[in-house]
Coordinates of C-alpha atoms in Angstrom, one line a residue:
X6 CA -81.1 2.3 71.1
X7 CA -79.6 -0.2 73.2
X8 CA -77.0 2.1 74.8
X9 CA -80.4 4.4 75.6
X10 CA -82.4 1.5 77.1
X11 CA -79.3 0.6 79.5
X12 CA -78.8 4.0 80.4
X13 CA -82.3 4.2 81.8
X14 CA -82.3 0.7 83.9
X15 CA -78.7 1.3 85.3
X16 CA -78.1 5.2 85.1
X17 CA -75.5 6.9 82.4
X18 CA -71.8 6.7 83.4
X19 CA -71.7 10.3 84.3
X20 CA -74.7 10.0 86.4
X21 CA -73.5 7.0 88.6
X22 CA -69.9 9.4 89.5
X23 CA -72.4 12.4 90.3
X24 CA -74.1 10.5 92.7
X25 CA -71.1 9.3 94.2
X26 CA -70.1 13.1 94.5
X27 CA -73.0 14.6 95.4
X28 CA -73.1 12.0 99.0
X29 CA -69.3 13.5 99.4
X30 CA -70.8 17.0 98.9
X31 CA -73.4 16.6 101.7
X32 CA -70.7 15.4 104.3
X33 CA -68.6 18.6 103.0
X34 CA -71.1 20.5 104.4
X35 CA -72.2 18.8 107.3
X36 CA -68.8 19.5 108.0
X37 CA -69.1 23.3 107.8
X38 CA -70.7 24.4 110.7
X39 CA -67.1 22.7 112.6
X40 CA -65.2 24.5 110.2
X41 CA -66.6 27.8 110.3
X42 CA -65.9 28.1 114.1
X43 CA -62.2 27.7 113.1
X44 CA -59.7 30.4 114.4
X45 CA -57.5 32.1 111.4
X46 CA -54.6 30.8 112.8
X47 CA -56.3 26.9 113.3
X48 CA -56.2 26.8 109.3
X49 CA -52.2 26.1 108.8
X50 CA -52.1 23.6 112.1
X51 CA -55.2 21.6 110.1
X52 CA -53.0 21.4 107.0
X53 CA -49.9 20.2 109.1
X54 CA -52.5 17.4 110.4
X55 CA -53.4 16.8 106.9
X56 CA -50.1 16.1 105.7
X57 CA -49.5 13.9 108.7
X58 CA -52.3 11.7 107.5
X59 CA -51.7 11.6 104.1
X60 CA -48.2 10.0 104.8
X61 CA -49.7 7.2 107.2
X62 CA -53.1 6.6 105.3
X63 CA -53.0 8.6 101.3
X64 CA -55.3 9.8 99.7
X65 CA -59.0 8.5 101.2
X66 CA -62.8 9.9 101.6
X67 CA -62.1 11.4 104.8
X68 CA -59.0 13.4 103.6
X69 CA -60.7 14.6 100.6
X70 CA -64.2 15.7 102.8
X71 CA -61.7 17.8 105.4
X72 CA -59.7 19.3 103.2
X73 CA -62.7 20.5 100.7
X74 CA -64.3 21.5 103.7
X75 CA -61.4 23.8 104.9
X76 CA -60.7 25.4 101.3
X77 CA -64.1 26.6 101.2
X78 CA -64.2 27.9 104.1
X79 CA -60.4 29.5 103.4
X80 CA -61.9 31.1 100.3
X81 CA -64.8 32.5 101.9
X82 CA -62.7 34.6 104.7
X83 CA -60.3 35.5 102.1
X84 CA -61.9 35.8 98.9
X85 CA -65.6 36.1 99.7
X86 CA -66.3 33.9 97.4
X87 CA -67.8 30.1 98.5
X88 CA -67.4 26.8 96.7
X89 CA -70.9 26.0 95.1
X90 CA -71.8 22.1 95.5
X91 CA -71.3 21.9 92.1
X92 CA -67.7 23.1 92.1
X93 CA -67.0 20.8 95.2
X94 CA -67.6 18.0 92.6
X95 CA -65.6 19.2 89.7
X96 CA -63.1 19.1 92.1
X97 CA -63.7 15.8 92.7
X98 CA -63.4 15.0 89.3
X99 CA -60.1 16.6 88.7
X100 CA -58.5 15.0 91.5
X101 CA -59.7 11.9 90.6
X102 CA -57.3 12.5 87.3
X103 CA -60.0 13.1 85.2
X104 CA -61.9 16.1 82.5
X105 CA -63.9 18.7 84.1
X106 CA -66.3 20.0 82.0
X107 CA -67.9 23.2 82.7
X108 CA -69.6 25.5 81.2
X109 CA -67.5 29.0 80.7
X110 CA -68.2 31.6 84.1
X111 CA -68.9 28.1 86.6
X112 CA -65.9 29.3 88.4
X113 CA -63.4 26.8 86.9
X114 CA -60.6 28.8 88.4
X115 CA -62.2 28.9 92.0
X116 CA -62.8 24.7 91.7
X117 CA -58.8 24.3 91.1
X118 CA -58.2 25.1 94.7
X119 CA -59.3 22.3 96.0
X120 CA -57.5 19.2 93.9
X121 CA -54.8 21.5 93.9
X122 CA -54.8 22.0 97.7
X123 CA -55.5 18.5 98.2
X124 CA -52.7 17.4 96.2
X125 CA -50.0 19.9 97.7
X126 CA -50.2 17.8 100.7
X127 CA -48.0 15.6 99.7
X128 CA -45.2 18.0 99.3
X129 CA -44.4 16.3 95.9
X130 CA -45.6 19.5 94.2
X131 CA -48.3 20.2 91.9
X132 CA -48.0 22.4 88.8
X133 CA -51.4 24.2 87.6
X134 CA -51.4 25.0 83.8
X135 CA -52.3 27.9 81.9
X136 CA -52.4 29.4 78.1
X137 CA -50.3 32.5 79.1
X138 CA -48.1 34.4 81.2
X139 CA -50.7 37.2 82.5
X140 CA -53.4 33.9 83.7
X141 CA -50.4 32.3 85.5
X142 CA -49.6 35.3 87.4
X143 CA -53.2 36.6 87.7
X144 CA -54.3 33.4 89.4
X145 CA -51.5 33.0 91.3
X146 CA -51.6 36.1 93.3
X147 CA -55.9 35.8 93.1
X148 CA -56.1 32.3 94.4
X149 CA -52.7 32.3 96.2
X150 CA -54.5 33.9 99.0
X151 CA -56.4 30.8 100.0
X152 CA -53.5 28.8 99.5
X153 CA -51.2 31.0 101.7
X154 CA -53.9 31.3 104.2
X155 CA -53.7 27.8 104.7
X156 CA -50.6 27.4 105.2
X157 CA -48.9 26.1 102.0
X158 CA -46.7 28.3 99.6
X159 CA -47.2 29.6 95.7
X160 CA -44.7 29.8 93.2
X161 CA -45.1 31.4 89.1
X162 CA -43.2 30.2 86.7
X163 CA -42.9 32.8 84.5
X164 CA -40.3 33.2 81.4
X165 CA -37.2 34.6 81.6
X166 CA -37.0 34.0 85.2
X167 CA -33.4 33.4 86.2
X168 CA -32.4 30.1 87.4
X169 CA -32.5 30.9 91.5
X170 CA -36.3 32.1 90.6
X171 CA -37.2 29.4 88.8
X172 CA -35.7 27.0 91.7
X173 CA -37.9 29.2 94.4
X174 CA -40.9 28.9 91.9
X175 CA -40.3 25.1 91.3
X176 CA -40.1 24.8 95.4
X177 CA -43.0 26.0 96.7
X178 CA -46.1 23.7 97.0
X179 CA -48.1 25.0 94.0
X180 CA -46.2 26.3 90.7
X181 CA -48.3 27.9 88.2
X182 CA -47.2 28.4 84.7
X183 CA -47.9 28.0 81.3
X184 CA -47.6 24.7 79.2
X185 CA -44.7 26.1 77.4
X186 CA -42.3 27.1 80.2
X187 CA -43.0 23.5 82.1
X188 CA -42.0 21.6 79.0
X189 CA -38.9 24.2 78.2
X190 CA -37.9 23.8 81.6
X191 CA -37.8 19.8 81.3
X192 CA -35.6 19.7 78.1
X193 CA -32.9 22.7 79.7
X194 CA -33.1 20.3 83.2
X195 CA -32.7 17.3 80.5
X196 CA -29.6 19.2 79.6
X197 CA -27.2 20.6 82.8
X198 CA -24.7 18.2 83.9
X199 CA -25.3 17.9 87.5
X200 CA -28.4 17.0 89.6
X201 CA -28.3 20.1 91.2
X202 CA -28.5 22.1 88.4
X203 CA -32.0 21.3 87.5
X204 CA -34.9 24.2 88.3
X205 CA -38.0 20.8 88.8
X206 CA -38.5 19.0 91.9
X207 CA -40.3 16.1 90.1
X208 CA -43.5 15.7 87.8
X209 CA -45.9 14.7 90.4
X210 CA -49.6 16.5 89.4
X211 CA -50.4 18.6 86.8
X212 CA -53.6 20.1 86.8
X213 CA -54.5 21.7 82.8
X214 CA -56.6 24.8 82.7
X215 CA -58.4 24.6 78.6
X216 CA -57.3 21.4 78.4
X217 CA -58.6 20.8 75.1
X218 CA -56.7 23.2 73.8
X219 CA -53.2 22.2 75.2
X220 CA -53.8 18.6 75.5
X221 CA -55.1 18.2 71.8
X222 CA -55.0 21.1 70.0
X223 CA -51.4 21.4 70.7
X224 CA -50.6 17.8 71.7
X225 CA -48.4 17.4 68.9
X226 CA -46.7 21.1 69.0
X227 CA -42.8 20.0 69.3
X228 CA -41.1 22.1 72.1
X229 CA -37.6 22.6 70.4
X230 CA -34.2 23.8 72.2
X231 CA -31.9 24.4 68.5
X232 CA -27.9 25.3 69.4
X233 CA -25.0 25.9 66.0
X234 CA -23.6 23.3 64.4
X235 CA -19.8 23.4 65.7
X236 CA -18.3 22.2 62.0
X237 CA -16.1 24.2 60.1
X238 CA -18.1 26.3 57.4
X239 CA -14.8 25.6 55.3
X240 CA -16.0 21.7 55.6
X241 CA -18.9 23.0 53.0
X242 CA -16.8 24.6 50.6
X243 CA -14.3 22.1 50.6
X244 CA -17.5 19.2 49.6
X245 CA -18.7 21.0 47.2
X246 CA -16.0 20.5 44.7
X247 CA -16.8 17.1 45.2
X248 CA -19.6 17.1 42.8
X249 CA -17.4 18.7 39.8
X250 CA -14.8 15.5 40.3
X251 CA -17.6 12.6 40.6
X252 CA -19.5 10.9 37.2
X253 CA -23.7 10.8 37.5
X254 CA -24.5 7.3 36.8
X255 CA -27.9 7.9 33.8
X256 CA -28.8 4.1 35.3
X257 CA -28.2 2.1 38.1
X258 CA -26.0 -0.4 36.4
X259 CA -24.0 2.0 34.2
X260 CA -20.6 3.6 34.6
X261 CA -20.7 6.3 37.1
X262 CA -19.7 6.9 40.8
X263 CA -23.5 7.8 42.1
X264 CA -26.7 8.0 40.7
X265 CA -29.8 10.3 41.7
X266 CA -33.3 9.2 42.9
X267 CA -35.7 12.0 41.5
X268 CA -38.9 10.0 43.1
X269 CA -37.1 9.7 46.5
X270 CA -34.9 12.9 46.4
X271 CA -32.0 10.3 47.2
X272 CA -28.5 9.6 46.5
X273 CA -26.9 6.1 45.7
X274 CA -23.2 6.2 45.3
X275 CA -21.6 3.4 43.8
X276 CA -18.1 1.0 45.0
X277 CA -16.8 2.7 42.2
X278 CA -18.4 5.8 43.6
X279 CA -17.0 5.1 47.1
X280 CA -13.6 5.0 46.7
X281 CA -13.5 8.1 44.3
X282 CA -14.8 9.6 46.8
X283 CA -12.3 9.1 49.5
X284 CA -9.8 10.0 47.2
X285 CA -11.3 13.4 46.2
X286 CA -11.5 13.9 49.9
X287 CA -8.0 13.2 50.6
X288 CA -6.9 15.1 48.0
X289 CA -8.9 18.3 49.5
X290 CA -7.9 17.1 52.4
X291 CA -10.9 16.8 54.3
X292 CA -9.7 12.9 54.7
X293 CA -6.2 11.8 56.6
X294 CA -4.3 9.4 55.0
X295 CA -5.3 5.6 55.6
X296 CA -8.3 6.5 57.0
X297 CA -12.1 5.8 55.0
X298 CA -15.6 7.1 54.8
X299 CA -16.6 4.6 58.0
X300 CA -14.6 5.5 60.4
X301 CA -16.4 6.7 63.4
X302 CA -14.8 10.8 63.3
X303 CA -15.6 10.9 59.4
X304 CA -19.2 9.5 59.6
X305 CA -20.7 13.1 58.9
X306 CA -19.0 12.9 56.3
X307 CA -20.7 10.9 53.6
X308 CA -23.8 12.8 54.4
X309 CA -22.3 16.2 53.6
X310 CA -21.2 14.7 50.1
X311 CA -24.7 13.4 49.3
X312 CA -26.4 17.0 50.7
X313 CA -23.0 18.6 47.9
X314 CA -24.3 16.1 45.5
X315 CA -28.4 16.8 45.8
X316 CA -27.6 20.1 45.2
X317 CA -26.2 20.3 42.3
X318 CA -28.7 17.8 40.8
X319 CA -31.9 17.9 42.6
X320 CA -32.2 22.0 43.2
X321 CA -32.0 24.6 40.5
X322 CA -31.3 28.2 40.7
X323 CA -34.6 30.3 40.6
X324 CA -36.9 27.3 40.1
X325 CA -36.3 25.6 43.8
X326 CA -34.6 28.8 45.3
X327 CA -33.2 32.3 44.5
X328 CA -30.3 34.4 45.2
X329 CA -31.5 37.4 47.3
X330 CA -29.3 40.2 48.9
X331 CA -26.7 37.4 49.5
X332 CA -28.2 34.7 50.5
X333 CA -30.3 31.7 49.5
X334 CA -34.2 32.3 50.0
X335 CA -36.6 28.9 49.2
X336 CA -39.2 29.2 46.7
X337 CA -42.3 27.6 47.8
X338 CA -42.9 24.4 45.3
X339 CA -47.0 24.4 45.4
X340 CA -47.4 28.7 45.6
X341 CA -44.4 30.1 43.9
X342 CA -43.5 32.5 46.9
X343 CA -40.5 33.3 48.2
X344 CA -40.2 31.7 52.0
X345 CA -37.4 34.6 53.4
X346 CA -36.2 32.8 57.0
X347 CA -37.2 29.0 56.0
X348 CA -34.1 27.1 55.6
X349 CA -33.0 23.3 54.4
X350 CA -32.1 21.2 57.3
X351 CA -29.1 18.8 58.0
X352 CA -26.4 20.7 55.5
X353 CA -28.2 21.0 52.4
X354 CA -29.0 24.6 52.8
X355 CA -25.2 24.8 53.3
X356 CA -24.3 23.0 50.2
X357 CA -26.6 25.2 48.0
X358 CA -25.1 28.5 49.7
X359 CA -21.7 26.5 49.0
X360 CA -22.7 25.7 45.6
X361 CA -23.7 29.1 44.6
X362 CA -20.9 31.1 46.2
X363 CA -22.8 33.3 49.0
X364 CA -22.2 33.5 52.7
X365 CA -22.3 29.9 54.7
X366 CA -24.3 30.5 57.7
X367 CA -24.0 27.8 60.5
X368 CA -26.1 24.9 60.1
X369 CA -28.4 24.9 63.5
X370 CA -29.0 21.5 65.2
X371 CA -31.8 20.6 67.7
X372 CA -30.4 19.6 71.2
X373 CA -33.1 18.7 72.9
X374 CA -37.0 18.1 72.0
X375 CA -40.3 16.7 72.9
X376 CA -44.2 17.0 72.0
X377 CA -46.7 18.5 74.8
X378 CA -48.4 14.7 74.6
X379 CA -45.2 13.5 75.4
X380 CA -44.8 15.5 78.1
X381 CA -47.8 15.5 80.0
X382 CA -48.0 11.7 79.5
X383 CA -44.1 12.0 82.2
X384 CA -46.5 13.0 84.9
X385 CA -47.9 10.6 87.9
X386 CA -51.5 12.4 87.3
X387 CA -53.1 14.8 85.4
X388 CA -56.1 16.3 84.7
X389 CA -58.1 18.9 83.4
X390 CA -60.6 21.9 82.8
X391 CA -62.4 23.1 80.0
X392 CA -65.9 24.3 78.7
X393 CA -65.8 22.0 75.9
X394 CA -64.4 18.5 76.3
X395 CA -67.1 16.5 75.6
X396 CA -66.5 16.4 72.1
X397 CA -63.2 15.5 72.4
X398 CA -63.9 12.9 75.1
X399 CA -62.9 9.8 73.1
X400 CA -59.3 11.3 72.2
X401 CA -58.8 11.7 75.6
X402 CA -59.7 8.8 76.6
X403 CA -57.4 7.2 74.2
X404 CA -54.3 9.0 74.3
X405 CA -54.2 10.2 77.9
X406 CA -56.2 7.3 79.6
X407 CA -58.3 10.1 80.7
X408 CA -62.2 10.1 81.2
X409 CA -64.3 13.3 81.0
X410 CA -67.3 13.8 83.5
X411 CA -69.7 16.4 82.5
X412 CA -70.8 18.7 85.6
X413 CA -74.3 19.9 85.9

C-alpha cells in the first residue's frame, strides 16, 4: 500500500530511468538529420574521433547521444533495419551495466549494437555472450556489418578454434561467443606458463544475451578442466594390503590400529594405528627407511591408506557397487541402478578396483575450475538481455549488484 502511494507522488523507479532515457532519445534524433547527410566513408573517421574523446573525457551524455546516433544510422545503410526509440533506451540500460528486459521479437539483438559499439571505443574489448555456437556466429556475421562499417573489427569465438584463432578472435574490438568457451578459455589462460601464451586481452565488458539463463540458471554450473593423476597405479595395489595387516578398533578406546565412522563415512587411525602403519609401508616398500607419514613427499600417502581402509569396511560387493565386464560400476544407494561412467573421487574408486582385483584405471584430478557466477563477477561491467528478468530481479540485484529496468 505504501510502496503504491509513493509510487504515485514520486514515480516508480523504472519510470524515473525512462524518463531520463527518453530526453537522451529525443537528442538522438535531433541528431539524425546531421548524421544522415554523412558520407560512407565519414563513419570510420567519426569512430577515430570517438575514441579520441573517450580517452580525454570517458564515457559522458554527449559520447553516448553521437555514438547512438551513428549506429542507427550504420544499421540503416547496411541492414535496413533502424533503432526504434525504445531500443535506443535498452541500450541505454545495458550500458549503464544493468538488465534489459524485453519482451521476445523487440529486436534484442539489434539494441546490443549500440552498448556494444559504445563500449568498443575503448579498445579494452568487449565480449557479447550467447547460449550457442550457431547464435555466436550468426550474429556475428549479421550485426558485424554495422560494426565493420564503422570502422571497428569482429571476432567469434568459437570451439575448437586453434590458439592463433582464438588470439585474432580475442583481438578484435567485439568477440562474440558462448558462456562456455569465455570461461574455458580463462582457466586454459589461468594455466600456460608465459604471458604470451594467453588467447584474452583482459575482462573489460561483457554484454549477456538470456541472461537469466546463464547468469542464474547456470550461475552455479562449475566449468571443469580434469588432467590424470601422475601416481603409480602399483601405489594402489601396494595400499591395499594394508588393510589385511591393520586391527579395526569395535570402539574408540579399544585395542586396534583405526576405527570406522559409519555416520561420517570416516576413518580414525590410532598412535598405535600410526606407526603400524609406517611399518607396513616400509615393509611394501612404499616408505624409505627413516622417513614417516608427515613428511612433505609422503603426504598422499595417509589418504590413500584411509581410501584402502574405507573400502574394505564402508563398501560391499554388490550392495554399494558391482563387478561388470572388468570393472567396478556404482550402484545408485536411493534407486538401485547401476551408474556405468560415475566413478569415486580422490583414490577410492582405485582402492575398490584394487581391492577386488580388476583393472586400476588412472585416478583424474581437476586442474583448474570455476562457477559462471564467479566468472562473470572478474569482469569491470556486465550486463544483460532477456525477456524475462523481472522475476528474477532481486537475485540479480543481490549477487551481481545488478538492477533490472523493464522497457516499454
Amino acid at each position: 500500500m505504501l510502496k503504491s502511494i509513493l509510487n504515485t507522488v514520486f514515480g516508480s523507479r523504472n519510470n524515473r530511468i525512462l524518463k531520463k532515457y527518453s530526453a537522451l532519445v529525443a537528442k538522438i534524433n535531433h541528431l539524425e538529420p546531421e548524421i544522415k547527410k554523412l558520407k560512407d566513408a565519414d563513419f570510420p573517421k567519426r569512430t577515430e574521433k570517438l575514441k579520441e574523446s573517450i580517452k580525454s573525457n570517458g564515457f559522458n551524455d554527449d559520447l553516448l547521444i553521437e555514438s547512438f546516433a551513428l549506429v542507427r544510422e550504420a544499421s540503416v545503410r547496411t541492414l535496413g533495419l533502424r533503432h526504434f526509440d525504445e531500443q535506443l533506451m535498452g541500450g541505454m540500460a545495458l550500458h549503464e551495466g544493468k538488465i534489459s528486459e524485453m519482451k521476445t521479437g523487440e529486436g534484442k539483438t539489434l539494441v546490443a549494437t549500440l552498448p556494444v559499439y559504445l563500449n568498443a571505443l575503448t579498445g579494452n574489448g568487449v565480449h557479447v555472450i550467447t547460449v550457442n555456437d550457431y547464435l555466436a556466429r550468426r550474429d556475428a556475421e549479421w550485426m558485424g556489418k554495422v560494426y565493420e562499417f564503422l570502422g571497428l573489427t569482429v571476432g567469434v569465438n568459437q570451439s575448437q578454434l586453434p590458439a592463433e584463432e582464438k588470439v585474432k578472435a580475442y583481438s578484435a574490438d567485439i568477440t562474440y561467443g558462448t558462456n562456455n568457451e569465455f570461461g574455458f578459455d580463462y582457466l586454459r589462460d589461468n594455466m600456460v606458463y608465459s604471458q604470451d601464451q594467453k588467447v584474452q586481452k583482459g575482462l573489460n565488458f561483457a554484454l549477456i544475451d538470456e541472461v537469466d539463463s546463464i547468469l542464474i540458471d547456470e550461475a552455479r554450473t562449475p566449468l571443469v578442466i580434469s588432467g590424470q593423476s601422475d601416481i603409480d597405479i602399483s601405489l594402489y595395489e601396494k595400499i591395499n594390503k594394508v588393510s589385511s595387516m591393520l586391527k579395526r578398533q569395535d570402539k574408540e578406546d579399544a585395542d586396534g590400529d583405526y576405527l570406522i565412522d559409519e555416520k561420517t563415512s570416516g576413518v580414525i587411525l590410532s598412535e598405535n594405528g600410526h606407526d603400524n602403519v609406517e611399518k607396513v609401508l616400509a615393509k611394501l616398500g612404499v616408505l624409505s627407511k627413516g622417513s614417516n607419514l608427515y613428511d612433505p613427499e609422503n603426504i598422499n600417502l595417509l589418504h590413500y591408506v584411509q581410501s584402502a581402509l574405507k573400502a574394505h569396511n564402508l563398501f560391499t560387493k554388490d550392495k554399494d557397487y558391482v563387478v561388470k565386464d572388468g570393472a567396478i560400476v556404482i550402484i545408485d544407494e536411493f534407486t538401485g541402478r547401476m551408474m556405468p561412467g560415475r566413478r569415486w573421487s580422490e583414490g577410492l574408486h582405485q582402492a575398490i578396483e584394487a581391492k577386488e582385483r580388476v583393472k586400476i584405471q588412472r585416478e583424474s584430478k581437476t586442474l583448474a575450475g570455476i562457477t559462471f557466477q564467479n566468472y562473470f563477477r572478474l569482469y569491470n561491467k556486465i550486463s544483460g538481455m532477456t525477456g524475462t528478468a523481472e522475476t528474477e530481479a532481486e537475485e540479480f540485484n543481490e549477487i551481481y549488484n545488478l538492477e533490472t529496468v523493464i522497457i516499454p
